[in-house]
Amino acid sequence: MKPFWTLARRYRFSAAHTLRSPGLSDEENRRLFGKCANPSGHGHDYLVDVMVTAASLDRDVVMDRGELDALVKREIESRFAWMNVNETFGPGFLTSGENLARAVWELLSPHMPPGRRLSIRLVETAKNSFVYRGPA
């Protein structure tokens, strides 16, 4: 079996959102998303685990931690921290944990060094977390 290493870094940001599917009525949104469909929104202290996996090491590390921190600050925290993520993405984007995890992956993945695979775990609440590993 070929060895591999994973660097996992955890980041935290606070943001607000409202779960509302544009294709559903107000009543259907309330039924599906409950109190999370409140038009006034609600907030979370999100945790994002960024996991970078490699089959070989550069300079004995998977990835430079300072580079990863700067990347997350530029691509994620600047877009999400203290924001209403519904406004960040626009009205056609459902800001579910699943979709936010995928959005974080899509923002970071183009910046991964060659030979690195990215996974994202977004923790929304103590009971809800979402993992996105990219296309199969």
Coordinates of N, CA and C in Angstrom, one line a residue:
M1 N 0.8 -1.2 0.0 CA 0.0 0.0 0.0 C 0.9 1.2 0.0
K2 N 0.6 2.2 -0.9 CA 1.4 3.4 -1.0 C 1.1 4.4 0.2
P3 N 2.1 4.9 0.8 CA 1.9 5.8 2.0 C 1.3 7.2 1.5
F4 N 0.6 7.8 2.4 CA 0.2 9.2 2.1 C 0.1 9.9 3.5
W5 N 0.1 11.2 3.4 CA 0.1 12.1 4.6 C -1.1 13.1 4.4
T6 N -1.7 13.5 5.5 CA -2.7 14.5 5.4 C -2.4 15.6 6.4
L7 N -2.4 16.8 6.0 CA -2.3 18.0 6.8 C -3.7 18.5 7.1
A8 N -4.1 18.6 8.3 CA -5.4 19.1 8.6 C -5.3 20.4 9.5
R9 N -5.9 21.5 9.0 CA -5.9 22.7 9.7 C -7.3 23.2 10.0
R10 N -7.6 23.7 11.1 CA -9.0 24.1 11.5 C -9.0 25.6 11.5
Y11 N -10.1 26.2 10.9 CA -10.3 27.6 10.9 C -11.7 27.9 11.4
R12 N -11.9 29.0 12.0 CA -13.2 29.4 12.6 C -13.6 30.8 12.0
F13 N -14.9 30.9 11.7 CA -15.5 32.2 11.3 C -16.9 32.2 11.7
S14 N -17.4 33.4 11.9 CA -18.9 33.6 12.3 C -19.5 34.2 11.0
A15 N -20.7 33.7 10.7 CA -21.4 34.2 9.6 C -22.9 33.9 9.8
A16 N -23.7 34.7 9.0 CA -25.2 34.5 9.1 C -25.7 34.0 7.8
H17 N -26.9 33.4 7.8 CA -27.5 32.9 6.6 C -29.0 32.6 6.9
T18 N -29.7 32.4 5.8 CA -31.1 31.9 5.9 C -31.3 30.8 4.9
L19 N -31.8 29.7 5.4 CA -32.1 28.6 4.5 C -33.4 28.8 3.8
R20 N -33.3 29.1 2.5 CA -34.5 29.3 1.7 C -34.2 28.9 0.3
S21 N -35.0 27.9 -0.2 CA -34.8 27.4 -1.6 C -35.7 28.3 -2.4
P22 N -35.1 28.9 -3.5 CA -35.9 29.9 -4.3 C -37.1 29.2 -5.0
G23 N -37.0 27.9 -5.2 CA -38.0 27.2 -5.9 C -39.2 26.7 -5.1
L24 N -39.1 27.0 -3.8 CA -40.2 26.6 -2.8 C -40.9 27.8 -2.3
S25 N -42.2 27.6 -1.9 CA -43.0 28.7 -1.3 C -42.5 28.9 0.1
D26 N -42.9 30.0 0.7 CA -42.6 30.3 2.1 C -43.0 29.2 3.0
E27 N -44.1 28.6 2.8 CA -44.6 27.5 3.7 C -43.8 26.3 3.5
E28 N -43.4 26.0 2.2 CA -42.6 24.8 2.0 C -41.2 25.0 2.6
N29 N -40.6 26.2 2.5 CA -39.3 26.5 3.1 C -39.4 26.3 4.6
R30 N -40.5 26.8 5.2 CA -40.6 26.7 6.7 C -40.7 25.2 7.1
R31 N -41.5 24.4 6.3 CA -41.7 23.0 6.6 C -40.4 22.2 6.4
L32 N -39.6 22.6 5.4 CA -38.3 21.8 5.1 C -37.2 22.3 6.1
F33 N -37.1 23.6 6.3 CA -35.9 24.1 7.0 C -36.2 24.6 8.4
G34 N -37.5 24.6 8.8 CA -37.9 25.0 10.2 C -37.4 26.4 10.5
K35 N -36.9 26.6 11.7 CA -36.5 28.0 12.1 C -35.4 28.5 11.3
C36 N -34.7 27.7 10.6 CA -33.5 28.1 9.8 C -34.0 28.9 8.5
A37 N -35.3 28.8 8.2 CA -35.9 29.5 7.1 C -36.3 30.9 7.5
N38 N -36.1 31.3 8.7 CA -36.5 32.7 9.2 C -35.9 33.7 8.2
P39 N -36.7 34.6 7.6 CA -36.2 35.6 6.7 C -35.2 36.5 7.3
S40 N -35.3 36.7 8.6 CA -34.3 37.6 9.3 C -32.9 36.9 9.5
G41 N -32.8 35.6 9.2 CA -31.6 34.9 9.3 C -31.2 34.5 10.6
H42 N -30.1 33.8 10.7 CA -29.5 33.3 12.0 C -28.0 33.1 11.7
G43 N -27.3 32.9 12.8 CA -25.8 32.8 12.6 C -25.2 31.6 13.2
H44 N -24.0 31.3 12.7 CA -23.2 30.1 13.2 C -21.8 30.6 13.4
D45 N -21.2 29.9 14.3 CA -19.7 29.9 14.5 C -19.2 28.7 13.8
Y46 N -18.9 28.8 12.5 CA -18.5 27.7 11.7 C -17.1 27.3 12.0
L47 N -16.8 26.0 11.9 CA -15.5 25.5 11.9 C -15.2 24.9 10.6
V48 N -14.1 25.1 10.0 CA -13.8 24.5 8.7 C -12.4 23.8 8.8
D49 N -12.5 22.5 8.6 CA -11.3 21.7 8.6 C -10.8 21.6 7.2
V50 N -9.7 22.1 6.9 CA -9.1 22.0 5.5 C -8.0 20.9 5.6
M51 N -8.3 19.8 4.8 CA -7.4 18.7 4.8 C -6.7 18.5 3.5
V52 N -5.4 18.6 3.5 CA -4.6 18.4 2.2 C -3.8 17.1 2.3
T53 N -4.0 16.3 1.3 CA -3.4 14.9 1.3 C -2.4 14.9 0.2
A54 N -1.3 14.2 0.5 CA -0.2 14.0 -0.5 C 0.4 12.6 -0.4
A55 N 0.9 12.1 -1.6 CA 1.5 10.8 -1.6 C 3.0 11.0 -1.4
S56 N 3.5 12.3 -1.5 CA 4.9 12.5 -1.3 C 5.0 13.9 -0.7
L57 N 6.2 14.2 0.0 CA 6.3 15.4 0.7 C 7.3 16.3 0.0
D58 N 7.0 17.6 0.1 CA 7.9 18.7 -0.4 C 8.6 19.3 0.8
R59 N 9.9 19.3 0.9 CA 10.6 19.9 2.0 C 10.1 19.2 3.3
D60 N 9.8 17.9 3.3 CA 9.3 17.2 4.4 C 8.0 17.6 5.0
V61 N 7.2 18.3 4.2 CA 5.8 18.7 4.7 C 4.8 18.5 3.5
V62 N 3.6 18.3 3.9 CA 2.5 18.2 2.9 C 2.3 19.5 2.1
M63 N 2.3 20.6 2.9 CA 2.1 21.9 2.4 C 2.6 22.9 3.4
D64 N 3.1 24.0 3.0 CA 3.5 25.1 3.9 C 2.3 25.6 4.7
R65 N 2.3 25.6 6.0 CA 1.2 26.0 6.8 C 0.9 27.5 6.6
G66 N 1.9 28.3 6.5 CA 1.7 29.7 6.3 C 1.0 30.0 5.0
E67 N 1.4 29.3 4.0 CA 0.7 29.5 2.7 C -0.8 29.1 2.8
L68 N -1.0 28.0 3.5 CA -2.4 27.5 3.6 C -3.2 28.5 4.4
D69 N -2.7 29.0 5.5 CA -3.3 30.0 6.3 C -3.7 31.3 5.5
A70 N -2.7 31.7 4.7 CA -2.9 32.9 3.9 C -4.0 32.7 2.8
L71 N -4.0 31.5 2.2 CA -5.0 31.1 1.2 C -6.4 31.1 1.8
V72 N -6.5 30.5 3.0 CA -7.9 30.5 3.7 C -8.3 31.9 4.0
K73 N -7.4 32.7 4.5 CA -7.8 34.1 4.9 C -8.3 34.8 3.6
R74 N -7.5 34.7 2.5 CA -7.9 35.4 1.3 C -9.2 34.9 0.7
E75 N -9.3 33.6 0.5 CA -10.4 33.0 -0.3 C -11.6 32.7 0.6
I76 N -11.5 32.4 1.9 CA -12.7 32.0 2.7 C -13.0 33.1 3.7
E77 N -12.2 33.4 4.6 CA -12.5 34.4 5.6 C -12.9 35.7 5.1
S78 N -12.3 36.2 4.1 CA -12.6 37.5 3.5 C -14.0 37.5 2.9
R79 N -14.5 36.3 2.4 CA -15.8 36.2 1.8 C -16.9 35.9 2.8
F80 N -16.6 35.2 3.9 CA -17.6 34.7 4.8 C -17.6 35.3 6.2
A81 N -16.5 35.6 6.8 CA -16.5 36.1 8.2 C -17.3 37.3 8.4
W82 N -18.2 37.3 9.3 CA -19.1 38.4 9.7 C -20.0 38.9 8.5
M83 N -20.2 38.0 7.6 CA -21.1 38.3 6.4 C -22.4 37.5 6.5
N84 N -23.3 37.9 5.7 CA -24.5 37.1 5.4 C -24.2 36.3 4.1
V85 N -24.0 35.0 4.2 CA -23.5 34.3 3.1 C -24.5 34.2 2.0
N86 N -25.8 34.5 2.3 CA -26.8 34.5 1.2 C -26.5 35.7 0.3
E87 N -26.0 36.8 0.8 CA -25.6 37.9 0.0 C -24.3 37.6 -0.8
T88 N -23.4 36.9 -0.1 CA -22.1 36.5 -0.8 C -22.4 35.8 -2.1
F89 N -23.3 34.8 -2.0 CA -23.6 33.9 -3.2 C -24.7 34.3 -4.1
G90 N -25.7 35.1 -3.6 CA -26.8 35.5 -4.3 C -28.0 34.7 -4.1
P91 N -29.2 35.1 -4.7 CA -30.4 34.4 -4.4 C -30.6 33.0 -4.9
G92 N -29.9 32.6 -5.9 CA -30.0 31.2 -6.4 C -29.3 30.2 -5.7
F93 N -28.5 30.5 -4.7 CA -27.6 29.6 -3.9 C -28.2 29.2 -2.6
L94 N -28.5 28.0 -2.4 CA -29.0 27.5 -1.1 C -27.8 27.3 -0.1
T95 N -27.8 28.1 0.9 CA -26.7 28.1 1.8 C -26.7 27.0 2.9
S96 N -27.0 25.8 2.4 CA -26.9 24.6 3.3 C -25.5 24.3 3.7
G97 N -25.3 23.5 4.7 CA -23.9 23.1 5.0 C -23.3 22.3 3.9
E98 N -24.0 21.5 3.3 CA -23.5 20.7 2.1 C -23.0 21.7 1.0
N99 N -23.8 22.7 0.7 CA -23.4 23.6 -0.4 C -22.2 24.5 0.0
L100 N -22.2 24.9 1.3 CA -21.1 25.7 1.8 C -19.8 24.9 1.8
A101 N -19.8 23.7 2.2 CA -18.6 22.8 2.2 C -18.1 22.7 0.8
R102 N -19.0 22.5 -0.2 CA -18.6 22.4 -1.6 C -18.0 23.7 -2.1
A103 N -18.6 24.9 -1.7 CA -18.2 26.2 -2.1 C -16.7 26.5 -1.6
V104 N -16.5 26.1 -0.3 CA -15.1 26.3 0.2 C -14.1 25.4 -0.6
W105 N -14.5 24.2 -0.9 CA -13.6 23.3 -1.7 C -13.3 24.0 -3.1
E106 N -14.4 24.5 -3.7 CA -14.2 25.1 -5.0 C -13.4 26.3 -5.0
L107 N -13.4 27.1 -3.9 CA -12.6 28.3 -3.8 C -11.1 28.0 -3.5
L108 N -10.9 26.9 -2.8 CA -9.5 26.5 -2.4 C -8.8 25.6 -3.4
S109 N -9.5 24.7 -4.0 CA -8.9 23.6 -4.8 C -8.1 24.2 -6.0
P110 N -8.4 25.2 -6.7 CA -7.5 25.7 -7.7 C -6.1 26.1 -7.3
H111 N -6.0 26.4 -6.0 CA -4.7 26.9 -5.4 C -3.9 25.8 -4.8
M112 N -4.3 24.5 -4.9 CA -3.5 23.5 -4.3 C -2.3 23.2 -5.1
P113 N -1.2 22.9 -4.4 CA 0.0 22.5 -5.1 C -0.2 21.2 -5.9
P114 N 0.6 21.0 -6.9 CA 0.5 19.8 -7.7 C 0.6 18.5 -6.8
G115 N -0.2 17.5 -7.1 CA -0.1 16.3 -6.4 C -0.8 16.3 -5.1
R116 N -1.6 17.3 -4.8 CA -2.3 17.4 -3.5 C -3.8 17.2 -3.7
R117 N -4.4 16.6 -2.8 CA -5.9 16.3 -2.8 C -6.5 17.1 -1.6
L118 N -7.6 17.8 -1.9 CA -8.2 18.6 -0.9 C -9.5 18.0 -0.4
S119 N -9.8 18.0 0.9 CA -11.1 17.7 1.5 C -11.4 18.8 2.5
I120 N -12.7 19.0 2.6 CA -13.3 20.0 3.5 C -14.3 19.4 4.4
R121 N -14.2 19.7 5.7 CA -15.2 19.4 6.7 C -15.7 20.7 7.3
L122 N -17.0 21.0 7.1 CA -17.6 22.2 7.6 C -18.4 21.8 8.8
V123 N -18.2 22.3 10.0 CA -19.0 22.1 11.2 C -19.9 23.3 11.4
E124 N -21.2 23.0 11.3 CA -22.2 24.1 11.4 C -22.7 24.2 12.9
T125 N -22.9 23.0 13.5 CA -23.4 23.0 14.9 C -22.8 21.8 15.5
A126 N -23.0 21.6 16.8 CA -22.5 20.4 17.5 C -23.0 19.1 16.9
K127 N -24.1 19.2 16.3 CA -24.7 18.0 15.7 C -24.6 17.8 14.2
N128 N -24.2 18.9 13.5 CA -24.2 18.9 12.0 C -22.8 19.3 11.5
S129 N -22.3 18.4 10.7 CA -21.0 18.7 10.0 C -21.1 18.0 8.6
F130 N -20.4 18.6 7.7 CA -20.5 18.2 6.3 C -19.1 18.0 5.7
V131 N -18.9 17.0 4.9 CA -17.6 16.7 4.3 C -17.7 16.7 2.8
Y132 N -16.8 17.4 2.1 CA -16.8 17.4 0.7 C -15.4 17.2 0.2
R133 N -15.2 16.2 -0.6 CA -13.9 15.7 -1.1 C -13.7 16.1 -2.6
G134 N -14.6 16.7 -3.2 CA -14.4 17.0 -4.6 C -15.0 15.9 -5.5
P135 N -14.9 16.1 -6.8 CA -15.4 15.1 -7.7 C -14.7 13.7 -7.5
A136 N -15.5 12.7 -7.8 CA -14.9 11.3 -7.6 C -13.8 11.0 -8.7

